[in-house]
Structures are given as C-alpha cells and as structure tokens.
PDB file of C-alpha atoms in Angstrom:
ATOM      1  CA  MET A  51     136.882 330.772 324.368  1.00 61.00           C
ATOM      2  CA  THR A  52     139.747 330.731 326.824  1.00 82.00           C
ATOM      3  CA  LEU A  53     143.395 330.686 325.792  1.00 80.00           C
ATOM      4  CA  SER A  54     144.003 327.132 327.019  1.00 86.00           C
ATOM      5  CA  LEU A  55     141.022 325.832 325.031  1.00 88.00           C
ATOM      6  CA  LEU A  56     142.348 327.639 321.941  1.00 88.00           C
ATOM      7  CA  VAL A  57     145.788 326.035 322.469  1.00 90.00           C
ATOM      8  CA  VAL A  58     144.172 322.576 322.806  1.00 92.00           C
ATOM      9  CA  VAL A  59     142.175 323.079 319.595  1.00 93.00           C
ATOM     10  CA  VAL A  60     145.271 324.288 317.707  1.00 94.00           C
ATOM     11  CA  VAL A  61     147.315 321.311 318.951  1.00 96.00           C
ATOM     12  CA  ILE A  62     144.547 318.830 317.988  1.00 96.00           C
ATOM     13  CA  VAL A  63     144.177 320.375 314.511  1.00 97.00           C
ATOM     14  CA  GLY A  64     147.961 320.349 314.062  1.00 96.00           C
ATOM     15  CA  VAL A  65     148.242 316.706 315.060  1.00 97.00           C
ATOM     16  CA  LEU A  66     145.363 315.762 312.725  1.00 98.00           C
ATOM     17  CA  LEU A  67     146.952 317.643 309.815  1.00 98.00           C
ATOM     18  CA  PHE A  68     150.297 315.963 310.556  1.00 98.00           C
ATOM     19  CA  VAL A  69     148.648 312.513 310.600  1.00 98.00           C
ATOM     20  CA  ILE A  70     146.822 313.250 307.332  1.00 98.00           C
ATOM     21  CA  VAL A  71     150.052 314.396 305.666  1.00 98.00           C
ATOM     22  CA  VAL A  72     151.928 311.320 306.930  1.00 98.00           C
ATOM     23  CA  VAL A  73     149.184 309.009 305.636  1.00 98.00           C
ATOM     24  CA  ILE A  74     149.169 310.747 302.225  1.00 98.00           C
ATOM     25  CA  VAL A  75     152.968 310.511 301.972  1.00 98.00           C
ATOM     26  CA  ALA A  76     152.881 306.837 302.987  1.00 98.00           C
ATOM     27  CA  VAL A  77     150.223 306.059 300.351  1.00 98.00           C
ATOM     28  CA  VAL A  78     152.202 307.901 297.661  1.00 98.00           C
ATOM     29  CA  VAL A  79     155.400 306.050 298.593  1.00 98.00           C
ATOM     30  CA  LEU A  80     153.522 302.735 298.568  1.00 98.00           C
ATOM     31  CA  VAL A  81     152.043 303.458 295.131  1.00 98.00           C
ATOM     32  CA  VAL A  82     155.490 304.420 293.787  1.00 98.00           C
ATOM     33  CA  VAL A  83     157.036 301.228 295.195  1.00 98.00           C
ATOM     34  CA  VAL A  84     154.258 299.089 293.679  1.00 98.00           C
ATOM     35  CA  VAL A  85     154.632 300.807 290.286  1.00 98.00           C
ATOM     36  CA  VAL A  86     158.413 300.300 290.346  1.00 98.00           C
ATOM     37  CA  LEU A  87     158.014 296.625 291.295  1.00 98.00           C
ATOM     38  CA  VAL A  88     155.469 296.075 288.509  1.00 98.00           C
ATOM     39  CA  ALA A  89     157.799 297.807 286.031  1.00 98.00           C
ATOM     40  CA  VAL A  90     160.716 295.594 287.137  1.00 98.00           C
ATOM     41  CA  VAL A  91     158.571 292.449 286.778  1.00 98.00           C
ATOM     42  CA  VAL A  92     157.432 293.546 283.298  1.00 98.00           C
ATOM     43  CA  VAL A  93     161.032 294.220 282.234  1.00 98.00           C
ATOM     44  CA  VAL A  94     162.174 290.825 283.564  1.00 98.00           C
ATOM     45  CA  VAL A  95     159.309 289.043 281.772  1.00 98.00           C
ATOM     46  CA  VAL A  96     160.095 290.858 278.500  1.00 98.00           C
ATOM     47  CA  VAL A  97     163.802 289.994 278.800  1.00 98.00           C
ATOM     48  CA  VAL A  98     163.001 286.320 279.508  1.00 98.00           C
ATOM     49  CA  VAL A  99     160.598 286.159 276.551  1.00 98.00           C
ATOM     50  CA  VAL A 100     163.177 287.774 274.241  1.00 98.00           C
ATOM     51  CA  VAL A 101     165.898 285.364 275.416  1.00 98.00           C
ATOM     52  CA  VAL A 102     163.605 282.351 274.915  1.00 98.00           C
ATOM     53  CA  VAL A 103     162.622 283.538 271.421  1.00 98.00           C
ATOM     54  CA  VAL A 104     166.274 284.112 270.477  1.00 98.00           C
ATOM     55  CA  VAL A 105     167.271 280.661 271.771  1.00 98.00           C
ATOM     56  CA  VAL A 106     164.405 278.999 269.881  1.00 98.00           C
ATOM     57  CA  VAL A 107     165.316 280.849 266.665  1.00 98.00           C
ATOM     58  CA  VAL A 108     169.001 279.893 267.017  1.00 97.00           C
ATOM     59  CA  VAL A 109     168.116 276.239 267.663  1.00 97.00           C
ATOM     60  CA  VAL A 110     165.756 276.165 264.651  1.00 97.00           C
ATOM     61  CA  VAL A 111     168.400 277.778 262.404  1.00 97.00           C
ATOM     62  CA  VAL A 112     171.085 275.327 263.576  1.00 96.00           C
ATOM     63  CA  VAL A 113     168.779 272.338 263.024  1.00 96.00           C
ATOM     64  CA  VAL A 114     167.813 273.578 259.538  1.00 95.00           C
ATOM     65  CA  VAL A 115     171.467 274.157 258.598  1.00 95.00           C
ATOM     66  CA  VAL A 116     172.479 270.708 259.867  1.00 94.00           C
ATOM     67  CA  VAL A 117     169.613 269.054 257.989  1.00 94.00           C
ATOM     68  CA  VAL A 118     170.463 270.923 254.771  1.00 92.00           C
ATOM     69  CA  VAL A 119     174.182 270.087 255.069  1.00 91.00           C
ATOM     70  CA  VAL A 120     173.429 266.412 255.748  1.00 90.00           C
ATOM     71  CA  TRP A 121     170.900 266.357 252.873  1.00 90.00           C
ATOM     72  CA  VAL A 122     173.376 267.953 250.427  1.00 89.00           C
ATOM     73  CA  PHE A 123     176.526 266.028 251.339  1.00 85.00           C
ATOM     74  CA  PHE A 124     175.041 262.617 252.114  1.00 79.00           C
TER      75      PHE A 124
END
C-alpha cells in the first residue's frame, strides 16, 4: 500500500465519518424540534380547554344565580 493510497483511504473514511456525524446531529436536532413543537401544541390545547371549561362554569354559575334571584324576588 503506497502512501498516496493510504492518504486517499484516510480522507475517504474521514469524510464518511463526518457525513455520518452530521446526519446523526441533524436527526437529533429534528427530533428535539418535533418534540418541542408537540409539547407546545399540547400546552396550548390544555390551556384552551381549561379556559373553555372556566368560561362555561362561570356562565352556568351566572345563569343559575340570575334564575335563583329572579325566582326569589319575583
């Protein structure tokens, strides 16, 4: 094996390792971004559901109080 062939093999292996590392890092970053986006969507959905439930409860309580007050005083 001549020196130039050894250099070519080392360069090829180095480039392949670099490409593999870049692909692994890209996949990890993509997975992290997807997980963060899913977490944000879940948090937004939970907040919207909580707000809707609170609004419905407040409306029901107000309607019940108005009905009771009207029933008692009229």
